[in-house]
XYZ file of C-alpha atoms in Angstrom:
210
model
C 13.925 -27.377 -89.120
C 15.021 -30.813 -90.594
C 18.525 -31.731 -88.931
C 20.592 -34.452 -90.800
C 22.313 -37.146 -88.424
C 21.181 -38.540 -85.592
C 21.983 -42.258 -83.864
C 20.081 -42.085 -80.638
C 16.641 -41.893 -79.596
C 17.541 -40.080 -76.402
C 20.682 -38.168 -75.755
C 21.840 -36.400 -72.701
C 23.611 -33.454 -71.793
C 27.435 -34.799 -71.021
C 27.937 -32.644 -67.701
C 24.058 -33.449 -66.185
C 21.786 -30.618 -66.295
C 22.580 -27.518 -68.041
C 20.999 -24.632 -66.997
C 20.056 -23.007 -70.540
C 18.166 -19.967 -69.552
C 17.409 -17.815 -66.550
C 15.397 -14.403 -66.292
C 12.521 -12.750 -64.396
C 9.238 -13.541 -64.581
C 6.561 -10.569 -63.343
C 3.263 -12.260 -62.059
C 1.728 -9.525 -60.205
C 2.006 -5.773 -59.933
C -0.387 -3.168 -58.198
C 1.019 0.179 -58.917
C -1.548 1.774 -56.416
C 0.192 0.263 -53.203
C 3.897 0.167 -55.185
C 3.487 -3.923 -54.983
C 5.177 -5.878 -57.611
C 5.563 -10.272 -57.235
C 7.943 -11.889 -59.100
C 9.288 -15.092 -59.930
C 13.027 -15.812 -60.719
C 13.162 -19.069 -63.101
C 15.945 -21.540 -63.886
C 15.726 -23.541 -67.028
C 17.923 -26.780 -66.938
C 17.603 -28.931 -70.294
C 17.619 -32.756 -69.200
C 17.611 -34.654 -72.528
C 16.432 -34.703 -76.323
C 14.774 -37.808 -77.350
C 13.520 -37.900 -80.759
C 10.207 -39.362 -81.100
C 8.668 -41.369 -83.653
C 5.905 -40.283 -85.567
C 5.403 -41.864 -89.566
C 7.349 -44.632 -91.658
C 6.281 -44.709 -95.236
C 7.060 -48.270 -97.044
C 7.387 -47.508 -101.124
C 7.294 -50.932 -102.885
C 7.326 -49.326 -106.052
C 9.874 -48.720 -108.472
C 9.195 -44.731 -108.795
C 9.732 -42.461 -105.964
C 6.335 -41.387 -103.948
C 5.921 -37.712 -102.495
C 4.203 -37.771 -99.340
C 3.100 -34.926 -96.618
C 3.162 -35.126 -92.662
C 1.462 -32.403 -90.173
C 3.342 -32.739 -86.636
C 2.342 -29.993 -83.916
C 4.863 -27.937 -82.295
C 4.854 -26.433 -78.538
C 4.261 -28.387 -75.084
C 3.826 -31.707 -75.161
C 0.509 -31.046 -72.457
C -0.725 -28.109 -75.258
C -0.747 -30.798 -78.101
C -3.660 -33.163 -76.710
C -5.545 -29.782 -75.394
C -4.901 -28.267 -78.624
C -4.544 -24.521 -77.255
C -2.848 -21.457 -79.059
C 0.588 -22.887 -77.931
C 0.572 -25.428 -80.061
C 1.538 -24.711 -83.576
C 1.235 -27.568 -86.711
C 3.817 -27.537 -89.214
C 3.269 -28.903 -92.428
C 6.504 -31.035 -93.751
C 6.275 -33.311 -97.147
C 8.854 -35.953 -98.039
C 10.095 -37.893 -101.607
C 10.808 -42.122 -100.699
C 12.901 -43.432 -103.233
C 11.673 -46.272 -105.037
C 11.750 -49.989 -103.264
C 12.874 -47.900 -100.009
C 11.387 -47.214 -96.086
C 11.900 -43.690 -94.704
C 11.095 -42.750 -90.746
C 10.014 -39.554 -89.388
C 11.263 -38.333 -85.842
C 10.289 -34.946 -84.308
C 13.025 -33.603 -81.633
C 11.288 -33.555 -77.810
C 12.870 -31.508 -75.476
C 12.708 -32.075 -71.381
C 13.395 -29.508 -69.289
C 13.689 -29.026 -65.206
C 11.897 -25.518 -64.481
C 12.736 -24.383 -60.827
C 11.782 -21.258 -59.779
C 11.736 -18.713 -56.470
C 9.656 -15.739 -55.597
C 10.120 -12.260 -54.364
C 7.695 -9.448 -53.331
C 9.006 -6.073 -53.628
C 7.187 -3.833 -51.474
C 8.027 0.401 -51.993
C 11.181 -1.062 -53.132
C 12.093 -3.138 -50.077
C 12.527 -7.027 -51.455
C 11.981 -9.824 -49.599
C 12.167 -13.389 -50.495
C 8.831 -15.434 -50.220
C 9.719 -17.909 -47.484
C 8.931 -21.735 -47.443
C 5.721 -22.601 -45.098
C 8.057 -23.823 -42.128
C 10.595 -20.830 -42.526
C 13.539 -23.037 -43.153
C 14.265 -21.950 -46.656
C 12.412 -19.761 -49.151
C 9.357 -21.302 -51.271
C 10.514 -22.428 -54.350
C 8.281 -24.389 -57.332
C 10.169 -27.167 -59.275
C 8.628 -28.918 -62.693
C 9.592 -30.933 -65.593
C 8.302 -29.120 -68.579
C 8.638 -30.925 -72.398
C 8.402 -29.309 -75.383
C 7.330 -30.944 -78.875
C 10.078 -28.992 -81.320
C 10.486 -28.162 -84.537
C 13.232 -30.228 -85.121
C 12.722 -33.358 -87.319
C 14.473 -36.469 -88.656
C 13.783 -38.135 -91.537
C 16.247 -41.288 -91.840
C 16.071 -45.038 -93.879
C 16.893 -46.933 -90.390
C 15.190 -46.930 -87.114
C 17.448 -45.073 -84.483
C 18.993 -47.122 -81.470
C 16.894 -47.492 -77.949
C 20.043 -49.413 -76.769
C 21.921 -46.450 -74.827
C 22.016 -42.641 -75.313
C 23.877 -41.036 -76.545
C 25.746 -37.320 -75.256
C 25.697 -33.718 -76.108
C 27.709 -30.811 -74.952
C 25.315 -27.681 -73.895
C 26.471 -24.277 -72.666
C 25.562 -23.106 -69.753
C 23.902 -19.202 -68.743
C 24.807 -17.907 -65.416
C 21.773 -17.117 -63.006
C 19.971 -14.323 -63.538
C 19.652 -13.814 -59.369
C 20.436 -16.074 -56.527
C 18.251 -16.851 -53.287
C 21.049 -15.101 -50.929
C 21.070 -11.640 -49.864
C 17.250 -10.953 -49.036
C 14.890 -11.479 -45.967
C 12.350 -14.080 -45.962
C 8.773 -12.922 -45.905
C 6.203 -15.758 -43.722
C 3.869 -16.576 -46.931
C 0.642 -15.944 -44.575
C 1.791 -12.383 -44.805
C 2.090 -12.035 -48.675
C -1.420 -9.904 -50.256
C -4.156 -12.120 -50.961
C -4.083 -11.581 -54.645
C -0.388 -13.163 -54.515
C -1.200 -15.763 -52.305
C -4.074 -16.185 -55.000
C -1.543 -17.073 -57.636
C 0.423 -19.020 -55.498
C -2.234 -21.618 -54.538
C -3.577 -21.564 -58.355
C 0.178 -22.926 -59.088
C -0.358 -25.709 -56.874
C 1.939 -24.396 -53.902
C 1.243 -25.385 -50.483
C 1.261 -22.136 -48.146
C 0.860 -23.279 -44.735
C 3.265 -25.666 -42.858
C 2.696 -29.468 -42.050
C 1.173 -30.229 -39.279
C 3.308 -31.814 -36.494
C 3.155 -35.321 -36.175
C 2.117 -35.790 -32.532
C 1.893 -39.302 -31.054
C -0.380 -41.242 -29.527
C -1.280 -41.061 -26.074
């Protein structure tokens, strides 16, 4: 989708990271033992960046038409060529004796999730290994969007622009449930968390050398 105007390469949210999406994700479900494992995921928009893709210089006295393929989806999927990435094609006309530059918009999010185990209708937060908090997974996600910009002059990198982004309400909060020790989780659930790169064992205490 073409955008008409931008001044800066980077745009940050005016009020800080904005919660733009919040909801439940079912990770594991086993009806036989009435067990369901969920994650409550909050996605915060950090900023957007116009990524330079291509410039066309037309030195002739007639307009020229060009085409460009660009990839949308998670930024890591672009390199991996996975089904999460989609290739789009656009065309543009460069007027005589002029230059046009193509930028694609990248969104940067901070995803934060905590985990809930539902056993026979009783919900428990998955606790952190040391029991002091709930277990959380936090990571940054970059999405190459369909949004693009075609301009005659390069965008400014000297400072960042700002944008107003409305926030949504969290789908759930961590309070109000008992915590379950990660060691007591069903093996299938533990396997999922380990594959996500989460540690389920407490760090050993530092014992001073004698």
